[in-house]
Amino acid sequence: PPLNPGPKLRGRGHGLHFAPMTSTGEGQPVAARSAAASTQSSLSRSTGLRIELLSASKLSALCTGKQPQALAGVRFTAPSLAAQNAVLEDGLITVPLAPLEADTAEAWCSDRPVERLIDQGIALADDGQLLFGSLCIPNAHTDDLEAITRAAYIDLLSLCADRGYLHLLRCWNVVPQINAESLGLERYKLFCKGRAEGYATHFGEPAMDAFLPASSAVGGHGNSLVVHFMASREPGRHVENPRQVAAYRYPPQYGPKSPSFARATVAPPTAGSLIFISGTASIVGHKSLHEGDLGAQLDETLRNIRVLIEEIDDAPLSEASLASRLAMLRVYLRRGADWPLLRETLRERLGDHVPFIAVAADICRTELLVEIEGVARAR
């Protein structure tokens, strides 16, 4: 369907102040839903986007270098140490989640010149084909989370459309106190309601389902809702997992509005045709499995990722071949003390050639212990 930008509402019109972010933490019509990496992996060498995992100490130099330029550098730190409400000039984003692996960061790099700017309180990096944005909304630990989220998504969608970036490819969200209760609802459900209403305001409902990108939403212990996102001038292909009910079609037990995201988005060639895998957990159909069993939850999560890539390939993918397709993983763990065991298990399952970042975070469902997102290479 054609894009319907909807009314150009801005967060400031809702009485909210959107501070640029240094701390952060979820294309085509619905019918169409259906990049061996080292510790410094690079993807899509011949096209516009690649990601590197490297030490945080090297990240600043890469962000400020001439070529390649980083659309954004993403690093992790304990919430008490994260700077709030300011954008660093070198394009670094500080995610207020405690790292479980020392001094590891992400660099999302472009082979095109990158312009950095702030527009409507949102920090942007623009290479002419891809737009990376970030924002931080302070004091989102209050009962106003739904309204704050709705206004944030209206703002970022309107800004992307104004600049000609009509297609979201990936969103990341850190929601303060995600499993706590406000106004009689779990705060994750309030976040989902606000996000869905933001999408519906911009695209119209139910047309919005066709535009929902890969996303993640995890819980942090700070006070700010923090978001970063990537948008493109060209559409990606949003894909669902046949083992799972589409999140935007969950039954009402999961909240007044279903979570608004696709299980994965296949990026266009200008973004290297990479596969952006949403936050994935031990969910089959719409139900959580293996409560309290970390190993079984990890197995189910990796199975979901493998089946998702099979759906994109339209061909079988053996478990042994999964590691060769994974370029990078970001692992969220509810209990940080579980990381040594989980790291060993991941190495046994995937070998030593898949780089990953691990952080402590609350998962959207209290029974889930681990969530994994990542980037995969197209076949």
GROMACS .gro file of C-alpha atoms in nm:
model
  379
    1PRO     CA    1   0.000   0.000   0.000
    2PRO     CA    2   0.116   0.357  -0.055
    3LEU     CA    3   0.262   0.535   0.243
    4ASN     CA    4   0.016   0.747   0.437
    5PRO     CA    5   0.233   0.975   0.648
    6GLY     CA    6  -0.064   1.083   0.857
    7PRO     CA    7  -0.069   1.404   1.057
    8LYS     CA    8   0.273   1.545   1.134
    9LEU     CA    9   0.253   1.533   1.509
   10ARG     CA   10   0.565   1.608   1.708
   11GLY     CA   11   0.649   1.504   2.060
   12ARG     CA   12   0.675   1.864   2.169
   13GLY     CA   13   0.311   1.907   2.074
   14HIS     CA   14   0.229   1.644   2.333
   15GLY     CA   15   0.396   1.840   2.607
   16LEU     CA   16   0.701   1.611   2.599
   17HIS     CA   17   1.067   1.695   2.562
   18PHE     CA   18   1.272   1.453   2.355
   19ALA     CA   19   1.636   1.477   2.445
   20PRO     CA   20   1.888   1.348   2.190
   21MET     CA   21   2.011   1.007   2.291
   22THR     CA   22   2.337   0.879   2.417
   23SER     CA   23   2.170   0.602   2.611
   24THR     CA   24   1.952   0.336   2.448
   25GLY     CA   25   1.872  -0.028   2.519
   26GLU     CA   26   1.188  -0.352   1.790
   27GLY     CA   27   0.856  -0.238   0.320
   28GLN     CA   28   0.650  -0.443   0.165
   29PRO     CA   29   0.285  -0.554   0.193
   30VAL     CA   30   0.191  -0.828   0.437
   31ALA     CA   31   0.169  -1.076   0.151
   32ALA     CA   32   0.542  -1.036   0.099
   33ARG     CA   33   0.633  -1.122   0.457
   34SER     CA   34   0.677  -1.479   0.430
   35ALA     CA   35   2.588  -1.095   0.659
   36ALA     CA   36   3.262  -1.696   0.902
   37ALA     CA   37   3.272  -1.367   1.113
   38SER     CA   38   3.576  -1.284   1.328
   39THR     CA   39   3.579  -1.067   1.639
   40GLN     CA   40   3.598  -0.779   1.394
   41SER     CA   41   3.344  -0.907   1.145
   42SER     CA   42   3.272  -0.707   0.833
   43LEU     CA   43   2.972  -0.763   0.611
   44SER     CA   44   2.874  -0.671   0.260
   45ARG     CA   45   3.216  -0.542   0.160
   46SER     CA   46   3.089  -0.448  -0.184
   47THR     CA   47   2.780  -0.260  -0.070
   48GLY     CA   48   2.688   0.018   0.164
   49LEU     CA   49   2.652  -0.127   0.513
   50ARG     CA   50   2.864  -0.343   0.738
   51ILE     CA   51   2.895  -0.406   1.107
   52GLU     CA   52   3.208  -0.457   1.312
   53LEU     CA   53   3.247  -0.581   1.667
   54LEU     CA   54   3.551  -0.426   1.824
   55SER     CA   55   3.679  -0.290   2.150
   56ALA     CA   56   3.510   0.020   2.283
   57SER     CA   57   3.848   0.188   2.294
   58LYS     CA   58   3.873   0.156   1.913
   59LEU     CA   59   3.517   0.262   1.848
   60SER     CA   60   3.570   0.636   1.877
   61ALA     CA   61   3.853   0.631   1.622
   62LEU     CA   62   3.635   0.444   1.375
   63CYS     CA   63   3.342   0.681   1.426
   64THR     CA   64   3.559   0.987   1.361
   65GLY     CA   65   3.764   0.838   1.076
   66LYS     CA   66   3.722   0.945   0.716
   67GLN     CA   67   3.645   0.606   0.556
   68PRO     CA   68   3.478   0.386   0.641
   69GLN     CA   69   3.251   0.603   0.849
   70ALA     CA   70   3.025   0.470   1.120
   71LEU     CA   71   2.659   0.555   1.100
   72ALA     CA   72   2.664   0.483   1.471
   73GLY     CA   73   2.884   0.328   1.734
   74VAL     CA   74   2.690   0.135   1.998
   75ARG     CA   75   2.851   0.063   2.333
   76PHE     CA   76   2.713  -0.067   2.663
   77THR     CA   77   2.758   0.042   3.020
   78ALA     CA   78   2.585   0.012   3.356
   79PRO     CA   79   2.287   0.251   3.374
   80SER     CA   80   2.445   0.442   3.662
   81LEU     CA   81   2.741   0.528   3.439
   82ALA     CA   82   2.550   0.613   3.120
   83ALA     CA   83   2.543   0.978   3.020
   84GLN     CA   84   2.191   1.111   2.981
   85ASN     CA   85   2.027   1.348   2.735
   86ALA     CA   86   2.321   1.450   2.517
   87VAL     CA   87   2.453   1.337   2.180
   88LEU     CA   88   2.825   1.281   2.150
   89GLU     CA   89   2.972   1.456   1.848
   90ASP     CA   90   3.146   1.140   1.730
   91GLY     CA   91   2.815   0.957   1.689
   92LEU     CA   92   2.850   0.717   1.981
   93ILE     CA   93   2.540   0.575   2.147
   94THR     CA   94   2.574   0.452   2.503
   95VAL     CA   95   2.320   0.182   2.583
   96PRO     CA   96   2.235   0.173   2.956
   97LEU     CA   97   2.264  -0.204   2.991
   98ALA     CA   98   2.546  -0.366   3.184
   99PRO     CA   99   2.788  -0.554   2.953
  100LEU     CA  100   2.873  -0.914   3.038
  101GLU     CA  101   3.172  -0.925   2.803
  102ALA     CA  102   3.442  -0.668   2.873
  103ASP     CA  103   3.500  -0.380   2.633
  104THR     CA  104   3.304  -0.498   2.327
  105ALA     CA  105   3.108  -0.258   2.108
  106GLU     CA  106   2.927  -0.241   1.774
  107ALA     CA  107   3.013  -0.017   1.481
  108TRP     CA  108   2.749   0.016   1.209
  109CYS     CA  109   2.958   0.137   0.915
  110SER     CA  110   2.887   0.288   0.575
  111ASP     CA  111   3.111   0.317   0.271
  112ARG     CA  112   2.933   0.642   0.186
  113PRO     CA  113   3.000   0.985   0.342
  114VAL     CA  114   2.800   1.032   0.663
  115GLU     CA  115   2.633   1.357   0.768
  116ARG     CA  116   2.555   1.398   1.139
  117LEU     CA  117   2.282   1.631   1.260
  118ILE     CA  118   2.008   1.679   1.517
  119ASP     CA  119   1.652   1.732   1.392
  120GLN     CA  120   1.349   1.773   1.620
  121GLY     CA  121   1.560   1.652   1.910
  122ILE     CA  122   1.655   1.326   1.735
  123ALA     CA  123   2.021   1.257   1.661
  124LEU     CA  124   2.072   1.139   1.303
  125ALA     CA  125   2.345   0.995   1.082
  126ASP     CA  126   2.259   1.009   0.710
  127ASP     CA  127   2.465   0.855   0.429
  128GLY     CA  128   2.214   0.935   0.154
  129GLN     CA  129   2.067   0.584   0.145
  130LEU     CA  130   2.041   0.486   0.511
  131LEU     CA  131   1.936   0.689   0.813
  132PHE     CA  132   2.041   0.588   1.164
  133GLY     CA  133   1.863   0.774   1.442
  134SER     CA  134   1.860   0.780   1.820
  135LEU     CA  135   1.655   0.948   2.089
  136CYS     CA  136   1.619   0.942   2.464
  137ILE     CA  137   1.305   1.043   2.652
  138PRO     CA  138   1.381   1.108   3.020
  139ASN     CA  139   1.143   1.037   3.308
  140ALA     CA  140   0.971   0.752   3.124
  141HIS     CA  141   0.962   0.543   3.441
  142THR     CA  142   0.632   0.715   3.528
  143ASP     CA  143   0.274   0.618   3.446
  144ASP     CA  144   0.302   0.826   3.126
  145LEU     CA  145   0.495   0.552   2.939
  146GLU     CA  146   0.216   0.486   2.689
  147ALA     CA  147   0.182   0.851   2.586
  148ILE     CA  148   0.560   0.899   2.580
  149THR     CA  149   0.606   0.597   2.354
  150ARG     CA  150   0.323   0.698   2.119
  151ALA     CA  151   0.466   1.047   2.075
  152ALA     CA  152   0.820   0.913   2.029
  153TYR     CA  153   0.714   0.684   1.745
  154ILE     CA  154   0.501   0.952   1.580
  155ASP     CA  155   0.804   1.179   1.592
  156LEU     CA  156   1.058   0.937   1.451
  157LEU     CA  157   0.825   0.812   1.176
  158SER     CA  158   0.736   1.167   1.070
  159LEU     CA  159   1.099   1.270   1.071
  160CYS     CA  160   1.199   0.972   0.857
  161ALA     CA  161   0.921   1.048   0.609
  162ASP     CA  162   1.014   1.416   0.594
  163ARG     CA  163   1.368   1.318   0.493
  164GLY     CA  164   1.255   1.061   0.234
  165TYR     CA  165   1.328   0.751   0.442
  166LEU     CA  166   0.992   0.578   0.421
  167HIS     CA  167   1.100   0.230   0.531
  168LEU     CA  168   1.210   0.131   0.880
  169LEU     CA  169   1.450  -0.163   0.873
  170ARG     CA  170   1.532  -0.205   1.243
  171CYS     CA  171   1.434  -0.059   1.581
  172TRP     CA  172   1.587  -0.112   1.926
  173ASN     CA  173   1.412  -0.010   2.249
  174VAL     CA  174   1.513  -0.007   2.614
  175VAL     CA  175   1.205   0.030   2.834
  176PRO     CA  176   1.252   0.136   3.197
  177GLN     CA  177   1.115  -0.119   3.447
  178ILE     CA  178   0.964  -0.326   3.169
  179ASN     CA  179   0.813  -0.597   3.394
  180ALA     CA  180   0.678  -0.362   3.663
  181GLU     CA  181   0.314  -0.254   3.674
  182SER     CA  182   0.170   0.091   3.599
  183LEU     CA  183  -0.199   0.181   3.584
  184GLY     CA  184  -0.291  -0.184   3.632
  185LEU     CA  185  -0.087  -0.308   3.333
  186GLU     CA  186   0.262  -0.446   3.291
  187ARG     CA  187   0.478  -0.166   3.157
  188TYR     CA  188   0.576  -0.369   2.850
  189LYS     CA  189   0.207  -0.378   2.757
  190LEU     CA  190   0.183  -0.001   2.801
  191PHE     CA  191   0.489   0.038   2.578
  192CYS     CA  192   0.335  -0.191   2.313
  193LYS     CA  193   0.009   0.004   2.322
  194GLY     CA  194   0.186   0.337   2.274
  195ARG     CA  195   0.409   0.202   1.996
  196ALA     CA  196   0.113   0.047   1.809
  197GLU     CA  197  -0.082   0.372   1.833
  198GLY     CA  198   0.219   0.561   1.701
  199TYR     CA  199   0.240   0.332   1.398
  200ALA     CA  200  -0.138   0.349   1.346
  201THR     CA  201  -0.134   0.730   1.356
  202HIS     CA  202   0.134   0.741   1.088
  203PHE     CA  203   0.040   0.455   0.854
  204GLY     CA  204  -0.325   0.397   0.936
  205GLU     CA  205  -0.469   0.080   1.082
  206PRO     CA  206  -0.457  -0.203   0.971
  207ALA     CA  207  -0.222  -0.093   0.689
  208MET     CA  208   0.057  -0.045   0.945
  209ASP     CA  209   0.121  -0.422   0.972
  210ALA     CA  210   0.284  -0.414   0.629
  211PHE     CA  211   0.548  -0.166   0.747
  212LEU     CA  212   0.650  -0.313   1.084
  213PRO     CA  213   1.027  -0.379   1.094
  214ALA     CA  214   1.250  -0.611   1.290
  215SER     CA  215   1.268  -0.487   1.649
  216SER     CA  216   1.377  -0.557   2.003
  217ALA     CA  217   1.240  -0.427   2.332
  218VAL     CA  218   1.414  -0.515   2.659
  219GLY     CA  219   1.409  -0.372   3.008
  220GLY     CA  220   1.658  -0.139   3.169
  221HIS     CA  221   1.692  -0.002   3.519
  222GLY     CA  222   1.734   0.364   3.430
  223ASN     CA  223   1.455   0.620   3.401
  224SER     CA  224   1.459   0.689   3.025
  225LEU     CA  225   1.292   0.527   2.727
  226VAL     CA  226   1.576   0.498   2.478
  227VAL     CA  227   1.540   0.411   2.111
  228HIS     CA  228   1.763   0.380   1.810
  229PHE     CA  229   1.654   0.288   1.460
  230MET     CA  230   1.764   0.241   1.100
  231ALA     CA  231   1.557   0.349   0.800
  232SER     CA  232   1.607   0.320   0.425
  233ARG     CA  233   1.493   0.493   0.108
  234GLU     CA  234   1.424   0.146  -0.038
  235PRO     CA  235   1.192  -0.112   0.120
  236GLY     CA  236   1.312  -0.420   0.297
  237ARG     CA  237   1.121  -0.748   0.313
  238HIS     CA  238   0.958  -0.820   0.647
  239VAL     CA  239   0.941  -1.189   0.735
  240GLU     CA  240   0.752  -1.401   0.989
  241ASN     CA  241   0.851  -1.731   1.150
  242PRO     CA  242   0.621  -2.025   1.066
  243ARG     CA  243   0.677  -2.165   1.417
  244GLN     CA  244   0.536  -1.851   1.575
  245VAL     CA  245   0.220  -1.644   1.558
  246ALA     CA  246   0.303  -1.304   1.412
  247ALA     CA  247   0.356  -1.078   1.714
  248TYR     CA  248   0.115  -0.817   1.577
  249ARG     CA  249  -0.155  -1.089   1.578
  250TYR     CA  250  -0.112  -1.208   1.935
  251PRO     CA  251  -0.434  -1.278   2.128
  252PRO     CA  252  -0.564  -1.019   2.378
  253GLN     CA  253  -0.404  -1.191   2.679
  254TYR     CA  254  -0.076  -1.023   2.581
  255GLY     CA  255  -0.213  -0.673   2.616
  256PRO     CA  256  -0.461  -0.424   2.471
  257LYS     CA  257  -0.236  -0.380   2.165
  258SER     CA  258  -0.016  -0.655   2.021
  259PRO     CA  259   0.361  -0.604   1.993
  260SER     CA  260   0.432  -0.420   1.668
  261PHE     CA  261   0.727  -0.582   1.493
  262ALA     CA  262   0.827  -0.840   1.232
  263ARG     CA  263   1.039  -1.143   1.323
  264ALA     CA  264   1.304  -1.033   1.072
  265THR     CA  265   1.367  -0.779   0.797
  266VAL     CA  266   1.575  -0.852   0.489
  267ALA     CA  267   1.745  -0.525   0.407
  268PRO     CA  268   1.763  -0.384   0.051
  269PRO     CA  269   2.090  -0.395  -0.147
  270THR     CA  270   2.186  -0.046  -0.026
  271ALA     CA  271   2.206  -0.202   0.322
  272GLY     CA  272   2.392  -0.507   0.201
  273SER     CA  273   2.083  -0.732   0.179
  274LEU     CA  274   2.156  -0.823   0.539
  275ILE     CA  275   1.902  -1.007   0.754
  276PHE     CA  276   1.809  -0.819   1.070
  277ILE     CA  277   1.680  -1.073   1.323
  278SER     CA  278   1.445  -0.940   1.589
  279GLY     CA  279   1.477  -1.021   1.955
  280THR     CA  280   1.404  -1.396   1.960
  281ALA     CA  281   1.320  -1.614   2.260
  282SER     CA  282   1.175  -1.952   2.359
  283ILE     CA  283   0.830  -1.888   2.215
  284VAL     CA  284   0.638  -2.130   1.992
  285GLY     CA  285   0.301  -2.022   1.861
  286HIS     CA  286   0.248  -1.740   2.108
  287LYS     CA  287   0.338  -1.932   2.426
  288SER     CA  288   0.660  -1.926   2.625
  289LEU     CA  289   0.823  -2.267   2.666
  290HIS     CA  290   1.066  -2.420   2.918
  291GLU     CA  291   1.009  -2.187   3.211
  292GLY     CA  292   1.310  -2.189   3.443
  293ASP     CA  293   1.527  -2.402   3.209
  294LEU     CA  294   1.796  -2.183   3.056
  295GLY     CA  295   1.947  -2.455   2.838
  296ALA     CA  296   1.612  -2.557   2.690
  297GLN     CA  297   1.522  -2.191   2.628
  298LEU     CA  298   1.851  -2.141   2.443
  299ASP     CA  299   1.784  -2.449   2.228
  300GLU     CA  300   1.436  -2.323   2.138
  301THR     CA  301   1.568  -1.975   2.064
  302LEU     CA  302   1.836  -2.103   1.827
  303ARG     CA  303   1.579  -2.328   1.660
  304ASN     CA  304   1.356  -2.026   1.600
  305ILE     CA  305   1.646  -1.834   1.445
  306ARG     CA  306   1.735  -2.126   1.218
  307VAL     CA  307   1.374  -2.173   1.101
  308LEU     CA  308   1.344  -1.799   1.038
  309ILE     CA  309   1.647  -1.807   0.807
  310GLU     CA  310   1.502  -2.114   0.635
  311GLU     CA  311   1.183  -1.917   0.571
  312ILE     CA  312   1.387  -1.638   0.412
  313ASP     CA  313   1.591  -1.882   0.204
  314ASP     CA  314   1.288  -2.096   0.113
  315ALA     CA  315   1.525  -2.388   0.165
  316PRO     CA  316   1.635  -2.612   0.453
  317LEU     CA  317   1.924  -2.500   0.674
  318SER     CA  318   2.103  -2.758   0.885
  319GLU     CA  319   2.193  -2.675   1.241
  320ALA     CA  320   2.557  -2.728   1.148
  321SER     CA  321   2.526  -2.459   0.879
  322LEU     CA  322   2.359  -2.203   1.103
  323ALA     CA  323   2.685  -2.059   1.237
  324SER     CA  324   2.812  -1.987   0.885
  325ARG     CA  325   2.514  -1.760   0.825
  326LEU     CA  326   2.529  -1.565   1.152
  327ALA     CA  327   2.741  -1.254   1.136
  328MET     CA  328   2.675  -1.115   1.483
  329LEU     CA  329   2.455  -1.185   1.785
  330ARG     CA  330   2.345  -0.964   2.071
  331VAL     CA  331   2.248  -1.173   2.376
  332TYR     CA  332   2.022  -1.037   2.651
  333LEU     CA  333   2.032  -1.227   2.982
  334ARG     CA  334   1.791  -1.176   3.270
  335ARG     CA  335   2.045  -1.316   3.518
  336GLY     CA  336   2.395  -1.198   3.448
  337ALA     CA  337   2.540  -1.480   3.657
  338ASP     CA  338   2.419  -1.725   3.389
  339TRP     CA  339   2.657  -1.582   3.129
  340PRO     CA  340   2.966  -1.809   3.182
  341LEU     CA  341   2.755  -2.121   3.131
  342LEU     CA  342   2.557  -1.975   2.841
  343ARG     CA  343   2.874  -1.852   2.670
  344GLU     CA  344   3.024  -2.200   2.689
  345THR     CA  345   2.705  -2.352   2.549
  346LEU     CA  346   2.692  -2.101   2.264
  347ARG     CA  347   3.050  -2.182   2.172
  348GLU     CA  348   2.966  -2.553   2.171
  349ARG     CA  349   2.665  -2.494   1.948
  350LEU     CA  350   2.802  -2.228   1.713
  351GLY     CA  351   3.179  -2.264   1.732
  352ASP     CA  352   3.427  -1.979   1.768
  353HIS     CA  353   3.342  -1.785   1.452
  354VAL     CA  354   3.021  -1.606   1.550
  355PRO     CA  355   3.099  -1.285   1.740
  356PHE     CA  356   2.853  -1.175   2.003
  357ILE     CA  357   2.785  -0.910   2.264
  358ALA     CA  358   2.615  -1.009   2.589
  359VAL     CA  359   2.436  -0.768   2.823
  360ALA     CA  360   2.220  -0.796   3.134
  361ALA     CA  361   1.860  -0.695   3.063
  362ASP     CA  362   1.506  -0.776   3.168
  363ILE     CA  363   1.313  -0.971   2.904
  364CYS     CA  364   0.960  -0.872   2.802
  365ARG     CA  365   0.809  -1.181   2.968
  366THR     CA  366   0.908  -1.262   3.325
  367GLU     CA  367   0.939  -1.636   3.254
  368LEU     CA  368   1.198  -1.583   2.980
  369LEU     CA  369   1.564  -1.594   3.080
  370VAL     CA  370   1.736  -1.521   2.749
  371GLU     CA  371   1.664  -1.330   2.428
  372ILE     CA  372   1.890  -1.320   2.121
  373GLU     CA  373   1.890  -1.086   1.824
  374GLY     CA  374   2.141  -1.055   1.545
  375VAL     CA  375   2.248  -0.998   1.189
  376ALA     CA  376   2.274  -1.279   0.933
  377ARG     CA  377   2.412  -1.296   0.583
  378ALA     CA  378   2.180  -1.340   0.288
  379ARG     CA  379   2.226  -1.672   0.111
   0.00000   0.00000   0.00000
